[in-house]
């Protein structure tokens, strides 16, 4: 695998960081979160380092680290920082897993949405979605927004307890590949995550 993969989601807390950690660990990839909004309680990069066991050189520094846990456009304003989209082009490290923030239509700035950034990057993009009630609507809306911008969507990765009909319905109506599903892990640690990813996903789907 010699590319970069973008991990986005239907919403904040959908499970992007946990999935990105599993994927980066399995691929032996580096990880990059372009904008981290909210620093109390640790960054997503720190969480990925722990969950994937990545050495420090494979955790690439964020372009922006913002204090407030809210949408990046607002967190930047609160910190008095102007986000320069030119600094958000992916670094050259390969393989690379890139995590967005929140959902696909979250503003990076008042003039730029994450989905616009993904369209500019034109990298294979994975949508992380819950399996819980509400996921059909959230997933299909997110897919429409990505497809409208011609973002190359690699597939959908579910997180949560199995919901066979919802998962199949999203795949059929959204015309999207179901890549697999990470179950809720307890404990959630490096070993349980690596084995759940290996059991529920096919690495070849991410390396083709
Ligand atoms: N498979 C799982 N098993 C157990 N807990 C999980 C799993 N996936 C996610 N979680 C938990 O759910 C919460 C949200 O997950 P995560 O941080 O990955 O979401 P996110 O989409 O990255 O959120 P954000 O928009 O803030 O970046 C975390 O507390 C995480 O530990
Ligand atoms: Mg995250």
XYZ file of N, CA and C and ligand atoms in Angstrom:
656
model
N 0.851 -1.186 0.000
C 0.000 0.000 0.000
C 0.886 1.234 0.000
N 0.704 2.050 -0.997
C 1.620 3.162 -1.156
C 0.860 4.466 -1.269
N -0.250 4.515 -0.568
C -1.101 5.672 -0.717
C -1.477 6.222 0.643
N -2.347 7.185 0.589
C -2.905 7.738 1.814
C -4.399 7.467 1.798
N -4.945 7.169 2.962
C -6.373 6.899 3.089
C -6.962 7.906 4.072
N -8.085 8.488 3.702
C -8.766 9.448 4.562
C -9.857 8.722 5.347
N -9.927 8.992 6.641
C -10.981 8.433 7.485
C -11.878 9.578 7.930
N -13.118 9.542 7.439
C -14.096 10.533 7.884
C -15.240 9.784 8.549
N -16.264 10.507 8.977
C -17.333 9.833 9.700
C -18.656 10.529 9.525
N -19.700 9.888 10.024
C -21.034 10.476 9.929
C -21.221 11.555 10.983
N -20.328 11.584 11.974
C -20.585 12.459 13.119
C -19.361 12.446 14.021
N -19.328 13.359 14.956
C -18.299 13.275 15.986
C -18.581 12.043 16.846
N -17.537 11.439 17.361
C -17.665 10.248 18.229
C -18.177 9.012 17.497
N -18.129 9.010 16.174
C -18.592 7.824 15.435
C -17.618 6.661 15.598
N -16.364 6.987 15.909
C -15.358 5.926 16.045
C -14.207 6.063 15.059
N -14.043 7.266 14.478
C -12.983 7.491 13.478
C -11.595 7.207 14.039
N -11.334 7.720 15.243
C -9.983 7.573 15.802
C -9.673 6.107 16.069
N -10.638 5.386 16.609
C -10.420 3.967 16.907
C -10.219 3.193 15.604
N -11.050 3.476 14.602
C -10.886 2.793 13.315
C -9.549 3.184 12.670
N -9.219 4.467 12.707
C -7.962 4.930 12.099
C -6.763 4.262 12.770
N -6.845 4.078 14.076
C -5.753 3.409 14.801
C -5.630 1.961 14.334
N -6.764 1.296 14.202
C -6.750 -0.104 13.751
C -6.159 -0.199 12.349
N -6.576 0.716 11.478
C -6.114 0.687 10.084
C -4.623 1.022 9.995
N -4.211 2.052 10.709
C -2.793 2.434 10.669
C -1.926 1.306 11.218
N -2.405 0.673 12.276
C -1.653 -0.448 12.847
C -1.531 -1.593 11.854
N -2.647 -1.921 11.208
C -2.654 -3.054 10.272
C -1.816 -2.762 9.030
N -1.823 -1.510 8.581
C -1.091 -1.153 7.359
C 0.368 -0.803 7.624
N 0.713 -0.621 8.902
C 2.049 -0.102 9.202
C 2.191 1.323 8.698
N 1.089 2.065 8.786
C 1.050 3.419 8.220
C 1.377 4.473 9.271
N 1.669 5.670 8.789
C 1.732 6.838 9.657
C 0.317 7.387 9.820
N 0.138 8.263 10.793
C -1.180 8.846 11.089
C -1.043 10.358 11.138
N -2.051 11.035 10.571
C -2.049 12.505 10.593
C -3.453 13.030 10.810
N -3.605 13.892 11.780
C -4.864 14.623 12.024
C -4.550 16.079 11.724
N -5.035 16.601 10.599
C -4.621 17.955 10.199
C -4.969 19.022 11.233
N -6.194 18.938 11.780
C -6.616 19.940 12.768
C -7.172 19.222 13.991
N -6.527 19.440 15.123
C -7.021 18.897 16.389
C -7.694 20.041 17.138
N -8.990 19.919 17.371
C -9.713 20.939 18.144
C -10.120 20.327 19.477
N -9.532 20.814 20.549
C -9.760 20.247 21.882
C -8.514 19.489 22.304
N -7.879 19.982 23.357
C -6.608 19.374 23.774
C -6.717 18.729 25.161
N -7.701 19.148 25.954
C -7.860 18.530 27.277
C -8.267 17.077 27.095
N -7.683 16.208 27.874
C -8.069 14.799 27.770
C -7.330 14.084 26.661
N -6.354 14.755 26.062
C -5.507 14.085 25.066
C -5.997 14.289 23.648
N -5.052 14.225 22.724
C -5.385 14.414 21.306
C -5.696 13.068 20.661
N -6.309 13.129 19.487
C -6.561 11.893 18.730
C -5.245 11.218 18.375
N -4.224 12.018 18.068
C -2.926 11.442 17.696
C -2.340 10.628 18.857
N -2.463 11.155 20.067
C -1.954 10.415 21.234
C -2.720 9.102 21.415
N -4.016 9.177 21.161
C -4.852 7.980 21.314
C -4.464 6.923 20.265
N -4.219 7.389 19.046
C -3.818 6.460 17.987
C -2.456 5.851 18.303
N -1.537 6.673 18.791
C -0.206 6.162 19.133
C -0.342 5.016 20.135
N -1.201 5.199 21.132
C -1.371 4.168 22.162
C -2.112 2.955 21.606
N -3.196 3.200 20.860
C -4.049 2.092 20.398
C -3.417 1.284 19.267
N -2.551 1.923 18.503
C -1.932 1.205 17.373
C -0.485 0.846 17.673
N 0.043 1.362 18.784
C 1.435 1.094 19.101
C 2.383 1.682 18.070
N 2.024 2.860 17.538
C 2.875 3.472 16.513
C 4.066 4.177 17.162
N 5.252 4.040 16.586
C 6.389 4.792 17.102
C 6.195 6.283 16.820
N 6.846 7.148 17.613
C 6.600 8.597 17.495
C 6.790 9.129 16.077
N 7.731 8.557 15.325
C 7.974 9.128 13.986
C 6.833 8.830 13.019
N 5.951 7.908 13.386
C 4.810 7.651 12.499
C 3.564 8.438 12.933
N 3.683 9.251 13.971
C 2.594 10.163 14.338
C 3.026 11.543 13.862
N 2.406 11.997 12.778
C 2.839 13.259 12.178
C 2.194 14.420 12.928
N 2.925 15.505 13.103
C 2.376 16.626 13.877
C 1.180 17.275 13.179
N 0.184 17.633 13.963
C -0.983 18.321 13.417
C -0.547 19.655 12.809
N -1.259 20.095 11.766
C -0.997 21.431 11.216
C -1.498 22.497 12.193
N -2.597 22.183 12.884
C -3.166 23.115 13.861
C -3.620 22.351 15.091
N -3.235 22.859 16.254
C -3.698 22.310 17.541
C -4.468 23.424 18.234
N -5.765 23.246 18.365
C -6.639 24.292 18.883
C -7.210 23.853 20.228
N -7.412 24.812 21.122
C -7.756 24.459 22.504
C -9.204 24.001 22.666
N -10.127 24.645 21.954
C -11.550 24.430 22.256
C -12.113 23.209 21.534
N -12.813 22.339 22.257
C -13.388 21.150 21.602
C -14.683 21.498 20.865
N -14.544 22.123 19.714
C -15.711 22.428 18.890
C -15.261 22.392 17.435
N -16.154 22.789 16.527
C -15.798 22.775 15.107
C -14.512 23.586 14.877
N -13.587 23.060 14.049
C -12.311 23.757 13.845
C -12.460 25.234 13.458
N -13.443 25.567 12.621
C -13.556 26.975 12.197
C -13.741 27.890 13.402
N -14.527 27.421 14.370
C -14.815 28.233 15.559
C -13.681 28.144 16.587
N -13.133 26.944 16.728
C -12.017 26.774 17.668
C -10.857 27.679 17.269
N -10.609 27.815 15.971
C -9.529 28.681 15.487
C -9.837 30.139 15.815
N -11.079 30.539 15.594
C -11.451 31.927 15.902
C -11.249 32.210 17.387
N -11.648 31.281 18.232
C -11.514 31.480 19.682
C -10.040 31.604 20.067
N -9.189 30.829 19.405
C -7.746 30.896 19.694
C -7.065 32.062 18.981
N -7.812 32.791 18.141
C -7.206 33.905 17.398
C -6.256 33.440 16.312
N -6.557 32.257 15.741
C -5.689 31.688 14.702
C -6.461 31.641 13.391
N -5.782 31.951 12.301
C -6.415 31.815 10.992
C -5.896 30.540 10.338
N -6.796 29.634 10.000
C -6.374 28.390 9.354
C -6.104 28.658 7.886
N -4.893 28.319 7.462
C -4.492 28.493 6.065
C -4.659 27.145 5.355
N -5.642 27.033 4.451
C -5.890 25.745 3.791
C -4.652 25.183 3.094
N -3.734 26.033 2.696
C -2.511 25.562 2.027
C -1.662 24.700 2.959
N -1.846 24.892 4.271
C -1.083 24.069 5.223
C -1.741 22.727 5.481
N -2.878 22.486 4.841
C -3.628 21.258 5.094
C -3.432 20.220 3.999
N -2.469 20.449 3.125
C -2.179 19.402 2.144
C -1.427 18.276 2.840
N -1.783 17.020 2.531
C -1.190 15.899 3.258
C 0.328 15.858 3.122
N 1.014 15.509 4.210
C 2.458 15.299 4.130
C 2.783 14.114 3.229
N 4.023 14.001 2.821
C 4.401 12.996 1.828
C 4.595 11.592 2.366
N 4.558 11.414 3.668
C 4.780 10.079 4.244
C 3.762 9.076 3.720
N 4.224 7.909 3.317
C 3.348 6.843 2.840
C 3.802 5.516 3.415
N 2.875 4.599 3.708
C 1.439 4.804 3.735
C 1.025 5.735 4.880
N -0.152 6.327 4.708
C -0.606 7.358 5.641
C -2.117 7.232 5.856
N -2.549 7.355 7.093
C -3.973 7.419 7.429
C -4.249 8.818 7.967
N -5.220 9.485 7.355
C -5.556 10.867 7.716
C -6.945 10.890 8.338
N -7.082 11.507 9.496
C -8.409 11.585 10.136
C -8.961 13.004 10.081
N -10.199 13.133 9.615
C -10.883 14.423 9.625
C -11.352 14.762 11.029
N -12.269 15.706 11.137
C -12.861 16.055 12.430
C -14.367 16.012 12.261
N -15.058 15.443 13.257
C -16.525 15.407 13.198
C -17.019 14.685 11.960
N -18.021 15.278 11.294
C -18.603 14.685 10.097
C -18.151 15.402 8.845
N -18.695 14.986 7.689
C -18.151 15.448 6.408
C -18.426 16.926 6.111
N -19.490 17.483 6.667
C -19.786 18.895 6.371
C -19.391 19.824 7.512
N -18.465 19.378 8.327
C -17.923 20.267 9.365
C -17.016 21.308 8.699
N -17.187 22.589 9.067
C -16.328 23.623 8.474
C -14.904 23.594 9.041
N -13.940 23.627 8.127
C -12.537 23.812 8.520
C -12.306 25.305 8.747
N -12.831 26.097 7.816
C -12.882 27.555 7.968
C -14.300 27.957 7.560
N -14.597 29.230 7.600
C -15.949 29.659 7.207
C -16.166 29.515 5.698
N -15.081 29.247 4.969
C -15.204 29.091 3.511
C -14.872 27.702 3.004
N -14.590 26.772 3.895
C -14.098 25.461 3.457
C -14.622 24.374 4.383
N -15.292 23.384 3.792
C -15.774 22.241 4.572
C -14.784 21.084 4.441
N -14.836 20.163 5.399
C -13.970 18.981 5.272
C -14.191 18.264 3.945
N -15.453 18.137 3.532
C -15.715 17.432 2.273
C -15.050 18.130 1.088
N -14.940 19.462 1.146
C -14.244 20.200 0.083
C -12.753 19.859 0.089
N -12.218 19.739 1.291
C -10.809 19.359 1.433
C -10.581 17.952 0.882
N -11.491 17.034 1.212
C -11.350 15.659 0.716
C -11.407 15.640 -0.808
N -12.283 16.476 -1.377
C -12.398 16.531 -2.839
C -11.092 17.035 -3.443
N -10.499 18.011 -2.799
C -9.235 18.551 -3.307
C -8.133 17.485 -3.219
N -8.116 16.725 -2.147
C -7.081 15.698 -1.979
C -7.283 14.542 -2.957
N -8.568 14.211 -3.217
C -8.903 13.089 -4.124
C -8.224 11.790 -3.696
N -8.217 11.544 -2.408
C -7.644 10.301 -1.869
C -8.766 9.340 -1.507
N -8.494 8.014 -1.550
C -9.524 7.068 -1.140
C -9.993 7.377 0.284
N -11.310 7.443 0.440
C -11.899 7.933 1.689
C -12.837 6.892 2.281
N -12.665 6.620 3.561
C -13.516 5.665 4.273
C -14.489 6.452 5.149
N -15.765 6.099 5.050
C -16.774 6.701 5.927
C -17.001 5.768 7.115
N -16.767 6.272 8.326
C -17.024 5.494 9.543
C -18.420 5.851 10.040
N -19.222 4.818 10.285
C -20.617 5.032 10.679
C -20.978 4.121 11.839
N -21.864 4.596 12.682
C -22.379 3.742 13.752
C -23.340 2.716 13.150
N -23.629 1.689 13.934
C -24.682 0.759 13.523
C -25.998 1.084 14.242
N -25.945 1.973 15.213
C -27.120 2.263 16.052
C -28.220 2.973 15.256
N -29.406 3.011 15.839
C -30.562 3.645 15.198
C -30.204 5.063 14.733
N -30.609 5.388 13.515
C -30.292 6.695 12.939
C -29.189 6.622 11.906
N -28.515 5.482 11.853
C -27.337 5.399 10.979
C -27.685 5.409 9.495
N -28.849 4.919 9.115
C -29.175 4.900 7.677
C -29.227 6.342 7.162
N -29.952 7.174 7.872
C -30.073 8.570 7.463
C -28.716 9.284 7.479
N -27.988 9.167 8.580
C -26.692 9.840 8.683
C -25.708 9.351 7.618
N -25.724 8.049 7.380
C -24.759 7.488 6.421
C -25.095 7.915 5.006
N -26.380 7.828 4.642
C -26.753 8.177 3.269
C -26.569 9.676 3.006
N -26.864 10.505 3.991
C -26.623 11.949 3.829
C -25.131 12.222 3.633
N -24.315 11.560 4.426
C -22.856 11.769 4.323
C -22.346 11.317 2.968
N -22.853 10.167 2.503
C -22.421 9.665 1.194
C -22.831 10.615 0.083
N -24.050 11.156 0.166
C -24.478 12.111 -0.868
C -23.541 13.311 -0.919
N -23.166 13.796 0.241
C -22.288 14.974 0.288
C -20.919 14.649 -0.315
N -20.428 13.452 -0.058
C -19.124 13.055 -0.612
C -19.229 12.827 -2.114
N -20.283 12.116 -2.516
C -20.437 11.798 -3.936
C -20.689 13.064 -4.753
N -21.425 14.021 -4.189
C -21.696 15.276 -4.908
C -20.404 16.018 -5.219
N -19.389 15.813 -4.396
C -18.086 16.478 -4.604
C -17.082 15.574 -5.304
N -17.558 14.422 -5.732
C -16.700 13.455 -6.421
C -15.504 12.996 -5.578
N -15.747 12.882 -4.281
C -14.712 12.312 -3.409
C -14.669 10.806 -3.678
N -13.499 10.236 -3.919
C -13.425 8.790 -4.165
C -13.646 8.005 -2.861
N -14.876 7.530 -2.684
C -15.222 6.822 -1.444
C -14.830 5.351 -1.592
N -13.949 4.916 -0.708
C -13.468 3.530 -0.744
C -14.529 2.576 -0.201
N -15.234 3.006 0.807
C -16.262 2.150 1.394
C -16.670 2.668 2.757
N -17.516 1.873 3.415
C -18.029 2.276 4.728
C -17.582 1.259 5.775
N -17.132 1.767 6.915
C -16.710 0.917 8.030
C -17.658 1.186 9.197
N -18.328 0.148 9.648
C -19.274 0.323 10.745
C -18.586 0.107 12.085
N -19.135 0.748 13.103
C -18.664 0.565 14.477
C -19.894 0.346 15.348
N -19.902 -0.752 16.082
C -21.014 -1.008 17.008
C -21.498 -2.439 16.903
N -22.593 -2.704 17.591
C -23.182 -4.049 17.546
C -23.754 -4.300 16.149
N -23.768 -5.551 15.739
C -24.243 -5.888 14.394
C -25.678 -5.417 14.176
N -25.910 -4.824 13.011
C -27.269 -4.459 12.610
C -27.340 -4.753 11.112
N -27.549 -6.042 10.837
C -27.370 -6.545 9.488
C -28.195 -5.785 8.458
N -29.470 -5.529 8.799
C -30.312 -4.875 7.797
C -29.855 -3.441 7.536
N -29.563 -2.687 8.594
C -29.127 -1.295 8.385
C -27.849 -1.253 7.560
N -26.905 -2.129 7.873
C -25.630 -2.123 7.159
C -25.847 -2.455 5.673
N -26.663 -3.463 5.411
C -26.914 -3.864 4.020
C -27.711 -2.800 3.275
N -28.647 -2.176 3.957
C -29.484 -1.145 3.331
C -28.636 0.049 2.916
N -27.741 0.462 3.780
C -26.847 1.593 3.456
C -25.968 1.233 2.259
N -25.428 0.027 2.279
C -24.546 -0.388 1.177
C -25.311 -0.402 -0.136
N -26.562 -0.899 -0.101
C -27.339 -1.013 -1.340
C -27.791 0.354 -1.842
N -28.430 1.135 -0.986
C -28.973 2.423 -1.437
C -27.835 3.407 -1.715
N -26.800 3.376 -0.888
C -25.666 4.295 -1.065
C -24.693 3.838 -2.135
N -24.926 2.627 -2.666
C -24.020 2.065 -3.695
C -22.569 2.159 -3.220
N -22.349 1.597 -2.055
C -21.041 1.701 -1.429
C -20.635 0.348 -0.882
N -19.342 0.096 -0.887
C -18.835 -1.168 -0.378
C -18.824 -1.158 1.156
N -19.358 -2.224 1.760
C -19.262 -2.395 3.213
C -17.925 -3.060 3.491
N -17.052 -2.332 4.148
C -15.697 -2.839 4.373
C -15.632 -3.784 5.564
N -16.531 -3.578 6.522
C -16.536 -4.421 7.711
C -17.128 -3.665 8.884
N -17.051 -4.295 10.046
C -17.622 -3.670 11.251
C -16.728 -3.982 12.449
N -16.359 -2.920 13.161
C -15.637 -3.118 14.422
C -16.678 -3.265 15.525
N -16.690 -4.374 16.251
C -17.619 -4.479 17.370
C -17.174 -3.579 18.522
N -18.048 -3.364 19.464
C -17.667 -2.627 20.678
C -16.719 -3.516 21.473
N -15.560 -3.004 21.790
C -14.521 -3.804 22.439
C -14.408 -3.418 23.912
N -14.367 -4.422 24.761
C -14.183 -4.195 26.188
C -13.336 -5.339 26.741
N -12.084 -5.097 27.008
C -11.393 -3.809 26.956
C -11.055 -3.407 25.521
N -10.913 -2.093 25.332
C -10.413 -1.564 24.064
C -8.936 -1.258 24.263
N -8.090 -2.081 23.692
C -6.651 -1.841 23.808
C -5.980 -2.288 22.505
N -4.680 -2.166 22.487
C -3.947 -2.442 21.252
C -4.204 -3.866 20.751
N -4.176 -4.824 21.663
C -4.328 -6.227 21.249
C -5.756 -6.513 20.789
N -6.750 -6.043 21.559
C -8.140 -6.351 21.182
C -8.502 -5.660 19.869
N -7.960 -4.451 19.668
C -8.287 -3.714 18.441
C -7.642 -4.384 17.223
N -6.391 -4.784 17.352
C -5.709 -5.428 16.216
C -6.415 -6.728 15.856
N -6.830 -7.500 16.845
C -7.450 -8.774 16.473
C -8.861 -8.557 15.941
N -9.586 -7.560 16.447
C -10.922 -7.286 15.903
C -10.826 -6.794 14.465
N -9.834 -5.966 14.169
C -9.684 -5.485 12.792
C -9.351 -6.654 11.863
N -8.434 -7.495 12.299
C -8.026 -8.631 11.453
C -9.196 -9.577 11.205
N -10.063 -9.750 12.209
C -11.175 -10.694 12.081
C -12.325 -10.131 11.245
N -12.431 -8.809 11.166
C -13.635 -8.208 10.582
C -13.407 -7.393 9.314
N -12.147 -7.200 8.949
C -11.838 -6.440 7.732
C -10.831 -7.222 6.896
N -10.818 -6.932 5.602
C -9.858 -7.544 4.692
C -8.853 -6.455 4.304
N -7.627 -6.618 4.728
C -6.615 -5.588 4.488
C -6.466 -5.277 2.991
N -6.736 -6.287 2.167
C -6.607 -6.090 0.714
C -7.557 -4.997 0.205
N -8.681 -4.795 0.895
C -9.608 -3.736 0.480
C -8.971 -2.353 0.577
N -7.949 -2.244 1.410
C -7.331 -0.937 1.641
C -6.020 -0.777 0.885
N -5.594 -1.830 0.243
C -4.275 -1.770 -0.397
C -4.355 -1.902 -1.905
N -5.545 -2.178 -2.422
C -5.681 -2.410 -3.868
C -5.370 -1.134 -4.649
N -14.947 -0.408 18.726
C -15.028 0.298 19.855
N -15.097 -0.340 21.053
C -15.180 0.374 22.194
N -15.197 1.718 22.267
C -15.126 2.395 21.105
C -15.035 1.730 19.859
N -14.997 2.671 18.885
C -15.057 3.863 19.499
N -15.134 3.704 20.837
C -15.195 4.780 21.840
O -16.159 5.744 21.427
C -15.679 7.065 21.654
C -15.633 7.824 20.343
O -14.727 7.165 19.452
P -13.657 7.987 18.606
O -12.847 8.867 19.493
O -12.925 6.989 17.785
O -14.629 8.892 17.730
P -14.247 9.986 16.614
O -15.188 9.777 15.506
O -12.798 9.898 16.333
O -14.573 11.371 17.339
P -13.997 12.860 16.971
O -14.997 13.475 16.044
O -13.976 13.537 18.315
O -12.631 12.725 16.371
C -14.301 6.920 22.331
O -14.456 7.016 23.714
C -13.870 5.531 21.912
O -12.990 4.953 22.843
Mg -11.325 11.322 16.462
